Amino acid sequence: VLPLWISTRTAAPGWLVSAMLVLNTASVVVFQVRVARGVTGLRSASRYARYAGLLLFFSCLIFSFSAMSSSAWTAALVLLAGAALQVVGEMAQAAGSWEIGFGLAPEGKQGQYQGLFGAGTAVARMLGPVLLTGLILVGGAAGWVVLGGLFLLAGALTAPAVRWAERTRSPRRPGIRVLRGSDRPARVPRPLPSCTR
């Protein structure tokens, strides 16, 4: 919705849309792995989701202020500041959601869980443009505040939802342990079949 917002509601130049896309892409390429290093389990993933909600809330507030200036340069600087906060929130959300998606999946059902997770993303991409266009272009600055509030609420509800999921999921069967990293046993070569008859 940002390209429509920039072209219809702000004094910022149209080329700023491309600059914001470059900023977003370059930031993710350079910083996503560094941001994700802080996620080491479900607790830190929930914390990252909360941070993401907060950062996305503030980015929406900043985007709403971009329509208040008649100066192209001021509007552009405000939009770039909002885009910078948005990409940090986006990276925090991605790191947290991946850990939650894999960490809560029962053994042997990771594919099913990731399929459902991917379906949610597809639904958001299908409905998002229609809902955001109505919310932001009709609602204006108030629409940005509502959208930011939804991000804030989703981030705040993630930790309780993860704790509930941990409590209610079926326990692992005794004797089965997931091996990770250096816990995996070294591969032992199979003996060659006997050629004697």
Coordinates of N, CA, C and O in Angstrom, one line a residue:
V1 N 0.8 -1.2 0.0 CA 0.0 0.0 0.0 C 0.9 1.3 0.0 O 0.4 2.3 -0.3
L2 N 2.1 1.1 0.3 CA 3.0 2.3 0.4 C 3.1 3.1 -0.9 O 3.1 4.3 -0.9
P3 N 3.3 2.4 -2.1 CA 3.3 3.2 -3.3 C 2.1 4.0 -3.5 O 2.2 5.2 -4.0
L4 N 0.9 3.5 -3.2 CA -0.3 4.3 -3.4 C -0.3 5.4 -2.4 O -0.8 6.5 -2.7
W5 N 0.1 5.1 -1.1 CA 0.1 6.2 -0.1 C 1.0 7.3 -0.5 O 0.7 8.5 -0.4
I6 N 2.2 7.0 -1.0 CA 3.2 8.0 -1.4 C 2.7 8.8 -2.5 O 2.8 10.0 -2.5
S7 N 2.1 8.2 -3.5 CA 1.7 8.9 -4.7 C 0.4 9.7 -4.5 O 0.2 10.7 -5.2
T8 N -0.5 9.3 -3.6 CA -1.7 10.0 -3.5 C -1.8 10.9 -2.2 O -2.6 11.8 -2.2
R9 N -1.0 10.6 -1.2 CA -1.2 11.3 0.1 C 0.0 12.1 0.6 O -0.1 12.8 1.6
T10 N 1.1 11.9 -0.1 CA 2.3 12.7 0.4 C 2.9 13.5 -0.7 O 2.6 13.4 -1.9
A11 N 3.8 14.4 -0.3 CA 4.5 15.3 -1.2 C 5.8 14.7 -1.7 O 6.5 15.3 -2.5
A12 N 6.1 13.5 -1.3 CA 7.3 12.8 -1.6 C 7.4 12.4 -3.1 O 6.3 12.2 -3.7
P13 N 8.5 12.4 -3.7 CA 8.6 12.1 -5.1 C 8.3 10.6 -5.4 O 8.6 9.8 -4.5
G14 N 7.8 10.3 -6.5 CA 7.4 8.9 -6.9 C 8.6 7.9 -6.9 O 8.4 6.8 -6.5
W15 N 9.8 8.4 -7.2 CA 11.0 7.5 -7.2 C 11.3 7.0 -5.8 O 12.1 6.0 -5.7
L16 N 10.8 7.6 -4.8 CA 11.1 7.1 -3.5 C 10.6 5.7 -3.2 O 11.2 5.0 -2.4
V17 N 9.6 5.3 -3.9 CA 9.1 3.9 -3.8 C 10.3 2.9 -4.1 O 10.5 1.9 -3.4
S18 N 11.0 3.2 -5.2 CA 12.1 2.3 -5.6 C 13.2 2.4 -4.6 O 13.8 1.4 -4.3
A19 N 13.5 3.6 -4.1 CA 14.5 3.7 -3.1 C 14.2 2.9 -1.8 O 15.1 2.3 -1.2
M20 N 12.9 2.9 -1.4 CA 12.5 2.2 -0.3 C 12.6 0.7 -0.5 O 13.0 -0.1 0.4
L21 N 12.3 0.2 -1.7 CA 12.5 -1.2 -2.0 C 13.9 -1.6 -2.0 O 14.2 -2.7 -1.5
V22 N 14.8 -0.8 -2.5 CA 16.2 -1.1 -2.5 C 16.7 -1.1 -1.0 O 17.5 -2.0 -0.6
L23 N 16.3 -0.2 -0.2 CA 16.7 -0.2 1.2 C 16.2 -1.4 1.9 O 17.0 -2.1 2.6
N24 N 15.0 -1.8 1.6 CA 14.4 -3.0 2.3 C 15.2 -4.3 1.8 O 15.7 -5.1 2.7
T25 N 15.4 -4.5 0.5 CA 16.1 -5.6 0.0 C 17.6 -5.7 0.5 O 18.0 -6.8 1.0
A26 N 18.3 -4.6 0.4 CA 19.7 -4.6 0.8 C 19.8 -4.8 2.3 O 20.7 -5.6 2.8
S27 N 18.9 -4.3 3.1 CA 19.0 -4.5 4.6 C 18.8 -6.0 4.9 O 19.4 -6.5 5.8
V28 N 17.8 -6.6 4.3 CA 17.5 -8.0 4.5 C 18.7 -8.9 4.1 O 19.2 -9.8 4.9
V29 N 19.3 -8.6 3.0 CA 20.5 -9.4 2.5 C 21.6 -9.2 3.5 O 22.3 -10.2 3.8
V30 N 21.9 -8.0 3.9 CA 23.1 -7.8 4.8 C 22.8 -8.2 6.2 O 23.7 -8.7 6.9
F31 N 21.6 -7.9 6.8 CA 21.4 -8.1 8.2 C 20.6 -9.2 8.7 O 20.5 -9.5 9.9
Q32 N 19.9 -9.9 7.8 CA 18.9 -10.9 8.3 C 19.6 -12.0 9.2 O 19.1 -12.4 10.2
V33 N 20.7 -12.5 8.7 CA 21.4 -13.6 9.5 C 21.9 -13.0 10.8 O 21.7 -13.7 11.9
R34 N 22.4 -11.8 10.9 CA 22.8 -11.2 12.1 C 21.6 -11.0 13.1 O 21.8 -11.3 14.3
V35 N 20.5 -10.6 12.6 CA 19.3 -10.4 13.4 C 18.9 -11.8 14.0 O 18.5 -11.9 15.1
A36 N 18.9 -12.8 13.1 CA 18.3 -14.1 13.5 C 19.2 -14.8 14.5 O 18.7 -15.7 15.2
R37 N 20.5 -14.4 14.6 CA 21.4 -15.1 15.6 C 20.9 -15.0 17.0 O 21.2 -15.9 17.9
G38 N 20.1 -14.0 17.3 CA 19.6 -13.8 18.7 C 18.4 -14.8 19.0 O 18.0 -14.9 20.2
V39 N 17.9 -15.4 18.0 CA 16.8 -16.4 18.3 C 17.4 -17.8 18.5 O 17.9 -18.4 17.6
T40 N 17.3 -18.3 19.7 CA 17.9 -19.5 20.1 C 16.9 -20.6 20.6 O 17.2 -21.7 20.9
G41 N 15.6 -20.2 20.7 CA 14.6 -21.1 21.2 C 13.2 -20.4 21.2 O 13.1 -19.2 20.7
L42 N 12.2 -21.0 21.7 CA 10.9 -20.5 21.7 C 10.7 -19.2 22.5 O 10.0 -18.3 22.1
R43 N 11.4 -19.1 23.6 CA 11.3 -17.9 24.4 C 11.9 -16.7 23.7 O 11.3 -15.6 23.7
S44 N 13.1 -16.8 23.1 CA 13.7 -15.7 22.4 C 12.9 -15.4 21.2 O 12.8 -14.2 20.8
A45 N 12.3 -16.4 20.5 CA 11.5 -16.2 19.3 C 10.2 -15.4 19.7 O 9.9 -14.5 18.9
S46 N 9.6 -15.7 20.8 CA 8.5 -14.9 21.3 C 8.9 -13.5 21.6 O 8.1 -12.5 21.3
R47 N 10.0 -13.3 22.2 CA 10.5 -11.9 22.5 C 10.7 -11.2 21.2 O 10.4 -10.0 21.1
Y48 N 11.3 -11.8 20.2 CA 11.5 -11.2 18.9 C 10.2 -10.8 18.2 O 10.1 -9.7 17.6
A49 N 9.2 -11.7 18.4 CA 7.9 -11.3 17.8 C 7.3 -10.1 18.5 O 6.7 -9.2 17.8
R50 N 7.5 -10.0 19.8 CA 7.0 -8.8 20.5 C 7.7 -7.6 20.1 O 7.1 -6.5 19.8
Y51 N 9.1 -7.7 19.9 CA 9.8 -6.5 19.4 C 9.4 -6.1 18.0 O 9.3 -5.0 17.7
A52 N 9.1 -7.2 17.2 CA 8.6 -6.9 15.8 C 7.3 -6.1 15.8 O 7.2 -5.1 15.1
G53 N 6.4 -6.5 16.7 CA 5.1 -5.8 16.8 C 5.3 -4.4 17.2 O 4.7 -3.5 16.6
L54 N 6.2 -4.1 18.1 CA 6.5 -2.8 18.6 C 7.1 -1.9 17.4 O 6.7 -0.8 17.2
L55 N 8.1 -2.5 16.8 CA 8.8 -1.8 15.7 C 7.9 -1.5 14.5 O 7.9 -0.4 14.0
L56 N 7.0 -2.5 14.2 CA 6.1 -2.2 13.1 C 5.0 -1.2 13.5 O 4.5 -0.4 12.6
F57 N 4.6 -1.2 14.8 CA 3.7 -0.2 15.2 C 4.3 1.2 15.0 O 3.6 2.1 14.5
F58 N 5.5 1.4 15.5 CA 6.2 2.7 15.3 C 6.4 3.1 13.8 O 6.3 4.2 13.5
S59 N 6.7 2.1 13.0 CA 6.9 2.4 11.6 C 5.6 2.9 11.0 O 5.6 3.8 10.2
C60 N 4.4 2.3 11.4 CA 3.1 2.7 10.9 C 2.8 4.2 11.4 O 2.3 5.0 10.6
L61 N 3.2 4.5 12.6 CA 3.0 5.8 13.1 C 3.8 6.8 12.3 O 3.3 7.9 11.9
I62 N 5.0 6.5 12.0 CA 5.9 7.3 11.2 C 5.3 7.5 9.8 O 5.3 8.6 9.2
F63 N 4.9 6.4 9.2 CA 4.2 6.5 7.8 C 3.1 7.5 7.9 O 2.8 8.3 6.9
S64 N 2.3 7.5 9.0 CA 1.1 8.4 9.0 C 1.5 9.8 9.1 O 0.8 10.7 8.6
F65 N 2.7 10.1 9.7 CA 3.2 11.5 9.8 C 3.7 12.0 8.4 O 3.8 13.2 8.2
S66 N 4.0 11.1 7.5 CA 4.5 11.5 6.2 C 3.6 12.4 5.4 O 4.0 13.2 4.5
A67 N 2.3 12.3 5.6 CA 1.3 13.1 4.9 C 1.2 14.5 5.4 O 0.5 15.3 4.8
M68 N 1.8 14.8 6.6 CA 1.6 16.1 7.2 C 2.5 17.2 6.7 O 2.3 18.3 7.0
S69 N 3.5 16.8 5.9 CA 4.4 17.8 5.4 C 4.2 18.1 4.0 O 3.9 17.2 3.2
S70 N 4.3 19.4 3.6 CA 4.2 19.8 2.2 C 5.5 19.8 1.5 O 5.6 20.0 0.3
S71 N 6.6 19.6 2.3 CA 7.9 19.5 1.7 C 8.2 18.1 1.2 O 8.1 17.1 1.9
A72 N 8.7 18.0 0.0 CA 9.0 16.7 -0.6 C 10.1 16.0 0.2 O 10.1 14.8 0.4
W73 N 11.2 16.8 0.5 CA 12.3 16.3 1.2 C 12.0 15.8 2.6 O 12.4 14.8 3.1
T74 N 11.1 16.6 3.3 CA 10.7 16.2 4.7 C 9.9 14.9 4.6 O 10.1 14.0 5.4
A75 N 9.0 14.9 3.7 CA 8.1 13.7 3.5 C 9.0 12.4 3.2 O 8.8 11.3 3.7
A76 N 10.0 12.7 2.3 CA 10.9 11.5 1.9 C 11.7 11.0 3.1 O 11.8 9.8 3.3
L77 N 12.2 12.0 3.9 CA 13.0 11.6 5.1 C 12.1 10.8 6.1 O 12.6 9.8 6.7
V78 N 10.9 11.3 6.3 CA 10.0 10.6 7.2 C 9.7 9.2 6.7 O 9.7 8.2 7.5
L79 N 9.4 9.1 5.4 CA 9.1 7.7 4.9 C 10.3 6.8 4.9 O 10.2 5.6 5.2
L80 N 11.5 7.3 4.7 CA 12.7 6.5 4.8 C 12.9 6.0 6.3 O 13.4 4.9 6.5
A81 N 12.7 6.9 7.2 CA 12.8 6.5 8.6 C 11.8 5.4 9.0 O 12.1 4.4 9.6
G82 N 10.6 5.5 8.5 CA 9.6 4.5 8.7 C 9.9 3.2 8.0 O 9.8 2.1 8.6
A83 N 10.5 3.3 6.8 CA 10.9 2.1 6.1 C 12.1 1.4 6.8 O 12.1 0.1 6.8
A84 N 13.0 2.1 7.4 CA 14.1 1.5 8.2 C 13.6 0.8 9.4 O 14.0 -0.4 9.6
L85 N 12.6 1.4 10.1 CA 12.0 0.7 11.2 C 11.2 -0.6 10.8 O 11.3 -1.6 11.4
Q86 N 10.6 -0.4 9.7 CA 9.8 -1.5 9.1 C 10.6 -2.7 8.8 O 10.3 -3.9 9.2
V87 N 11.8 -2.5 8.2 CA 12.6 -3.6 7.8 C 13.2 -4.3 9.0 O 13.4 -5.5 9.0
V88 N 13.6 -3.6 10.0 CA 14.1 -4.2 11.2 C 13.0 -5.0 11.9 O 13.2 -6.2 12.3
G89 N 11.8 -4.5 11.9 CA 10.7 -5.3 12.5 C 10.3 -6.5 11.6 O 10.1 -7.6 12.2
E90 N 10.4 -6.3 10.4 CA 10.2 -7.5 9.4 C 11.2 -8.6 9.7 O 10.9 -9.8 9.7
M91 N 12.5 -8.2 9.8 CA 13.5 -9.2 10.1 C 13.3 -9.9 11.4 O 13.5 -11.1 11.5
A92 N 13.0 -9.2 12.4 CA 12.7 -9.7 13.8 C 11.5 -10.7 13.7 O 11.6 -11.8 14.3
Q93 N 10.5 -10.3 13.0 CA 9.3 -11.1 12.9 C 9.6 -12.4 12.1 O 9.2 -13.5 12.5
A94 N 10.4 -12.3 11.1 CA 10.8 -13.5 10.3 C 11.6 -14.5 11.1 O 11.3 -15.7 11.1
A95 N 12.6 -14.0 11.8 CA 13.4 -14.8 12.7 C 12.6 -15.5 13.8 O 12.7 -16.7 14.0
G96 N 11.7 -14.8 14.4 CA 10.9 -15.4 15.5 C 9.9 -16.4 14.9 O 9.7 -17.4 15.5
S97 N 9.3 -16.0 13.8 CA 8.2 -16.9 13.3 C 8.8 -18.2 12.8 O 8.2 -19.3 12.9
W98 N 10.0 -18.2 12.2 CA 10.6 -19.5 11.8 C 10.9 -20.4 12.9 O 10.6 -21.6 12.9
E99 N 11.4 -19.8 14.0 CA 11.7 -20.7 15.2 C 10.4 -21.2 15.8 O 10.4 -22.4 16.1
I100 N 9.4 -20.4 15.9 CA 8.1 -20.9 16.4 C 7.5 -21.9 15.5 O 7.1 -23.0 16.0
G101 N 7.5 -21.7 14.2 CA 7.0 -22.7 13.3 C 7.6 -24.0 13.4 O 6.9 -25.1 13.3
F102 N 8.9 -24.0 13.5 CA 9.6 -25.3 13.5 C 9.7 -25.9 15.0 O 9.6 -27.1 15.2
G103 N 9.8 -25.0 15.9 CA 10.0 -25.4 17.3 C 8.7 -26.1 17.9 O 8.8 -26.9 18.8
L104 N 7.6 -25.7 17.5 CA 6.3 -26.2 18.0 C 5.8 -27.5 17.2 O 4.9 -28.1 17.7
A105 N 6.4 -27.7 16.1 CA 5.9 -28.9 15.3 C 6.3 -30.2 15.9 O 7.5 -30.4 16.3
P106 N 5.4 -31.1 16.0 CA 5.8 -32.4 16.6 C 6.7 -33.2 15.6 O 6.7 -32.9 14.4
E107 N 7.4 -34.1 16.2 CA 8.4 -34.9 15.4 C 7.6 -35.6 14.3 O 6.5 -36.1 14.5
G108 N 8.1 -35.5 13.1 CA 7.5 -36.2 12.0 C 6.4 -35.4 11.3 O 5.8 -35.9 10.3
K109 N 6.0 -34.3 11.8 CA 4.9 -33.5 11.2 C 5.4 -32.1 10.9 O 4.6 -31.2 10.7
Q110 N 6.7 -31.9 10.7 CA 7.2 -30.5 10.4 C 6.6 -30.1 9.0 O 6.3 -28.9 8.9
G111 N 6.5 -31.0 8.1 CA 6.0 -30.6 6.8 C 4.5 -30.1 6.8 O 4.2 -29.1 6.2
Q112 N 3.7 -30.8 7.6 CA 2.3 -30.4 7.8 C 2.2 -29.0 8.4 O 1.4 -28.2 8.0
Y113 N 3.0 -28.8 9.5 CA 3.0 -27.5 10.2 C 3.5 -26.4 9.2 O 2.9 -25.3 9.2
Q114 N 4.6 -26.7 8.5 CA 5.1 -25.6 7.6 C 4.1 -25.4 6.4 O 4.0 -24.3 5.9
G115 N 3.4 -26.4 6.0 CA 2.3 -26.2 5.0 C 1.2 -25.3 5.5 O 0.8 -24.4 4.7
L116 N 0.8 -25.5 6.7 CA -0.2 -24.6 7.3 C 0.3 -23.2 7.4 O -0.4 -22.2 7.1
F117 N 1.5 -23.1 7.9 CA 2.2 -21.8 8.1 C 2.2 -21.1 6.7 O 1.9 -19.9 6.6
G118 N 2.6 -21.8 5.7 CA 2.7 -21.2 4.3 C 1.4 -20.8 3.8 O 1.2 -19.8 3.1
A119 N 0.3 -21.6 4.2 CA -1.0 -21.2 3.7 C -1.5 -19.9 4.3 O -2.1 -19.1 3.7
G120 N -1.1 -19.7 5.6 CA -1.5 -18.4 6.2 C -0.8 -17.2 5.5 O -1.4 -16.2 5.3
T121 N 0.4 -17.4 5.1 CA 1.1 -16.4 4.3 C 0.4 -16.1 3.0 O 0.3 -15.0 2.6
A122 N 0.0 -17.2 2.3 CA -0.6 -17.0 1.0 C -2.0 -16.3 1.2 O -2.3 -15.4 0.4
V123 N -2.7 -16.6 2.2 CA -4.0 -15.9 2.5 C -3.7 -14.4 2.8 O -4.5 -13.6 2.3
A124 N -2.7 -14.1 3.6 CA -2.4 -12.7 3.8 C -2.0 -12.0 2.6 O -2.4 -10.8 2.4
R125 N -1.3 -12.6 1.7 CA -0.9 -12.0 0.4 C -2.1 -11.8 -0.5 O -2.1 -10.9 -1.3
M126 N -3.1 -12.7 -0.4 CA -4.3 -12.5 -1.2 C -5.2 -11.4 -0.7 O -5.7 -10.6 -1.5
L127 N -5.5 -11.4 0.6 CA -6.4 -10.5 1.2 C -5.8 -9.2 1.6 O -6.5 -8.1 1.7
G128 N -4.5 -9.2 1.9 CA -3.8 -8.0 2.4 C -3.9 -6.7 1.5 O -4.3 -5.7 2.0
P129 N -3.7 -6.8 0.2 CA -3.8 -5.6 -0.6 C -5.2 -5.0 -0.6 O -5.3 -3.7 -0.5
V130 N -6.2 -5.8 -0.6 CA -7.6 -5.2 -0.6 C -7.9 -4.6 0.8 O -8.3 -3.4 0.8
L131 N -7.5 -5.3 1.8 CA -7.8 -4.7 3.2 C -6.9 -3.5 3.5 O -7.4 -2.5 4.0
L132 N -5.7 -3.6 3.1 CA -4.8 -2.4 3.4 C -5.1 -1.2 2.6 O -5.1 -0.1 3.0
T133 N -5.5 -1.4 1.3 CA -5.9 -0.3 0.5 C -7.1 0.4 1.1 O -7.1 1.7 1.2
G134 N -8.1 -0.3 1.5 CA -9.3 0.3 2.2 C -8.9 0.9 3.5 O -9.3 2.1 3.7
L135 N -8.1 0.2 4.3 CA -7.8 0.8 5.6 C -6.9 2.0 5.5 O -7.2 3.0 6.2
I136 N -5.9 2.0 4.7 CA -5.0 3.1 4.7 C -5.4 4.3 3.8 O -5.4 5.4 4.2
L137 N -5.9 4.0 2.6 CA -6.3 5.1 1.7 C -7.6 5.7 2.1 O -7.8 6.9 1.9
V138 N -8.5 4.9 2.7 CA -9.8 5.5 3.2 C -9.6 6.1 4.6 O -10.0 7.2 4.9
G139 N -8.9 5.4 5.4 CA -8.7 5.8 6.8 C -7.6 6.8 7.0 O -7.6 7.5 8.0
G140 N -6.7 6.9 6.0 CA -5.6 7.9 6.2 C -4.7 7.6 7.3 O -4.3 6.5 7.6
A141 N -4.3 8.7 8.1 CA -3.4 8.5 9.2 C -4.0 7.6 10.3 O -3.3 6.8 10.9
A142 N -5.3 7.7 10.5 CA -6.0 6.8 11.5 C -5.8 5.3 11.0 O -5.7 4.5 11.9
G143 N -5.9 5.1 9.7 CA -5.7 3.7 9.2 C -4.4 3.2 9.6 O -4.2 2.0 9.9
W144 N -3.3 4.0 9.4 CA -2.0 3.6 9.8 C -1.9 3.2 11.3 O -1.2 2.3 11.7
V145 N -2.6 4.0 12.1 CA -2.5 3.8 13.6 C -3.3 2.4 13.9 O -2.8 1.6 14.7
V146 N -4.4 2.2 13.2 CA -5.1 0.9 13.4 C -4.2 -0.3 13.0 O -4.1 -1.3 13.7
L147 N -3.6 -0.1 11.8 CA -2.7 -1.2 11.3 C -1.5 -1.4 12.3 O -1.2 -2.6 12.6
G148 N -0.9 -0.4 12.8 CA 0.2 -0.5 13.8 C -0.3 -1.1 15.0 O 0.4 -2.0 15.6
G149 N -1.5 -0.8 15.5 CA -2.1 -1.4 16.6 C -2.3 -2.9 16.5 O -2.1 -3.7 17.4
L150 N -2.7 -3.3 15.3 CA -2.8 -4.8 15.0 C -1.5 -5.5 15.1 O -1.4 -6.6 15.6
F151 N -0.4 -4.8 14.5 CA 0.9 -5.4 14.7 C 1.3 -5.5 16.1 O 1.9 -6.6 16.6
L152 N 1.1 -4.5 16.9 CA 1.4 -4.5 18.3 C 0.7 -5.6 19.1 O 1.3 -6.3 19.9
L153 N -0.6 -5.7 18.8 CA -1.4 -6.7 19.4 C -0.9 -8.1 19.1 O -0.8 -9.0 20.0
A154 N -0.7 -8.4 17.8 CA -0.2 -9.7 17.4 C 1.1 -10.0 18.1 O 1.3 -11.2 18.5
G155 N 2.0 -9.0 18.1 CA 3.3 -9.3 18.8 C 3.2 -9.6 20.3 O 3.8 -10.5 20.8
A156 N 2.2 -8.9 20.9 CA 2.0 -9.1 22.4 C 1.4 -10.4 22.6 O 1.6 -11.1 23.7
L157 N 0.5 -10.9 21.7 CA -0.2 -12.2 22.0 C 0.6 -13.4 21.6 O 0.3 -14.5 21.9
T158 N 1.8 -13.2 20.9 CA 2.6 -14.3 20.5 C 3.1 -15.2 21.7 O 3.0 -16.4 21.7
A159 N 3.7 -14.5 22.6 CA 4.3 -15.3 23.8 C 3.2 -16.1 24.5 O 3.5 -17.3 24.8
P160 N 2.1 -15.5 24.9 CA 1.1 -16.4 25.5 C 0.6 -17.5 24.7 O 0.4 -18.6 25.1
A161 N 0.5 -17.3 23.3 CA 0.1 -18.4 22.4 C 1.1 -19.5 22.4 O 0.8 -20.7 22.4
V162 N 2.4 -19.1 22.4 CA 3.5 -20.1 22.3 C 3.5 -20.9 23.6 O 3.6 -22.1 23.6
R163 N 3.3 -20.2 24.7 CA 3.3 -20.9 26.0 C 2.1 -21.9 26.1 O 2.3 -23.0 26.6
W164 N 1.0 -21.5 25.6 CA -0.2 -22.4 25.6 C 0.1 -23.6 24.7 O -0.2 -24.7 25.1
A165 N 0.7 -23.3 23.5 CA 1.0 -24.4 22.6 C 2.0 -25.4 23.2 O 1.8 -26.6 23.1
E166 N 3.0 -24.9 23.9 CA 3.9 -25.8 24.6 C 3.3 -26.6 25.7 O 3.6 -27.8 25.8
R167 N 2.3 -26.0 26.4 CA 1.7 -26.8 27.5 C 0.7 -27.8 27.0 O 0.6 -28.9 27.6
T168 N 0.1 -27.6 25.8 CA -1.0 -28.4 25.4 C -0.6 -29.4 24.3 O -1.4 -30.3 24.0
R169 N 0.6 -29.3 23.7 CA 1.0 -30.3 22.7 C 1.3 -31.6 23.4 O 1.7 -31.6 24.5
S170 N 1.2 -32.7 22.6 CA 1.4 -34.0 23.2 C 2.9 -34.1 23.5 O 3.7 -33.7 22.7
P171 N 3.2 -34.8 24.6 CA 4.6 -34.9 24.9 C 5.3 -35.9 24.0 O 4.7 -36.8 23.4
R172 N 6.6 -35.7 23.9 CA 7.4 -36.7 23.0 C 7.4 -38.0 23.7 O 7.4 -38.2 24.9
R173 N 7.4 -39.1 22.9 CA 7.5 -40.4 23.4 C 8.8 -40.7 24.1 O 9.8 -40.2 23.6
P174 N 8.8 -41.4 25.2 CA 10.1 -41.6 25.9 C 11.0 -42.5 25.0 O 10.5 -43.3 24.2
G175 N 12.2 -42.2 25.1 CA 13.2 -42.9 24.3 C 13.5 -42.3 23.0 O 14.5 -42.8 22.3
I176 N 12.8 -41.4 22.6 CA 13.0 -40.7 21.3 C 13.6 -39.4 21.5 O 13.1 -38.6 22.3
R177 N 14.7 -39.1 20.9 CA 15.4 -37.8 21.1 C 15.8 -37.2 19.8 O 16.3 -37.9 18.9
V178 N 15.6 -35.9 19.6 CA 16.0 -35.3 18.4 C 17.5 -35.0 18.5 O 17.9 -34.4 19.5
L179 N 18.2 -35.4 17.5 CA 19.7 -35.1 17.5 C 19.9 -33.9 16.7 O 19.4 -33.8 15.6
R180 N 20.7 -33.0 17.2 CA 21.0 -31.7 16.5 C 22.5 -31.5 16.5 O 23.2 -31.8 17.5
G181 N 23.0 -31.0 15.4 CA 24.4 -30.5 15.3 C 25.4 -31.6 15.7 O 25.4 -32.7 15.2
S182 N 26.2 -31.3 16.8 CA 27.3 -32.2 17.2 C 26.8 -33.4 17.9 O 27.5 -34.3 18.2
D183 N 25.5 -33.5 18.3 CA 24.9 -34.6 19.0 C 24.8 -35.8 18.0 O 24.6 -36.9 18.5
R184 N 24.8 -35.6 16.8 CA 24.6 -36.7 15.8 C 25.8 -37.6 15.8 O 26.9 -37.2 15.8
P185 N 25.5 -38.9 15.8 CA 26.6 -39.9 15.8 C 27.3 -39.8 14.4 O 26.7 -39.5 13.4
A186 N 28.6 -40.2 14.5 CA 29.4 -40.2 13.3 C 28.8 -41.4 12.4 O 28.3 -42.4 12.9
R187 N 28.8 -41.2 11.1 CA 28.4 -42.2 10.2 C 29.3 -43.4 10.2 O 30.5 -43.2 10.0
V188 N 28.8 -44.5 10.3 CA 29.6 -45.7 10.3 C 29.3 -46.4 9.0 O 28.1 -46.7 8.6
P189 N 30.3 -46.7 8.2 CA 30.1 -47.3 6.9 C 29.5 -48.7 7.1 O 29.8 -49.5 8.0
R190 N 28.6 -49.1 6.2 CA 28.0 -50.4 6.2 C 29.0 -51.4 5.7 O 29.8 -51.2 4.8
P191 N 28.9 -52.6 6.3 CA 29.8 -53.7 5.8 C 29.4 -54.1 4.4 O 28.3 -54.1 4.0
L192 N 30.4 -54.4 3.6 CA 30.1 -54.9 2.2 C 29.5 -56.2 2.3 O 29.8 -57.1 3.2
P193 N 28.6 -56.5 1.3 CA 27.9 -57.8 1.4 C 29.0 -58.9 1.1 O 29.9 -58.7 0.4
S194 N 28.8 -60.1 1.7 CA 29.7 -61.2 1.6 C 29.6 -61.8 0.2 O 28.5 -61.9 -0.4
C195 N 30.7 -62.1 -0.4 CA 30.7 -62.7 -1.8 C 30.8 -64.2 -1.7 O 30.9 -64.8 -2.8
T196 N 30.8 -64.7 -0.6 CA 31.0 -66.2 -0.5 C 29.6 -66.9 -0.5 O 28.7 -66.4 0.1
R197 N 29.6 -68.0 -1.1 CA 28.3 -68.8 -1.2 C 28.6 -70.2 -0.9 O 29.6 -70.8 -1.2

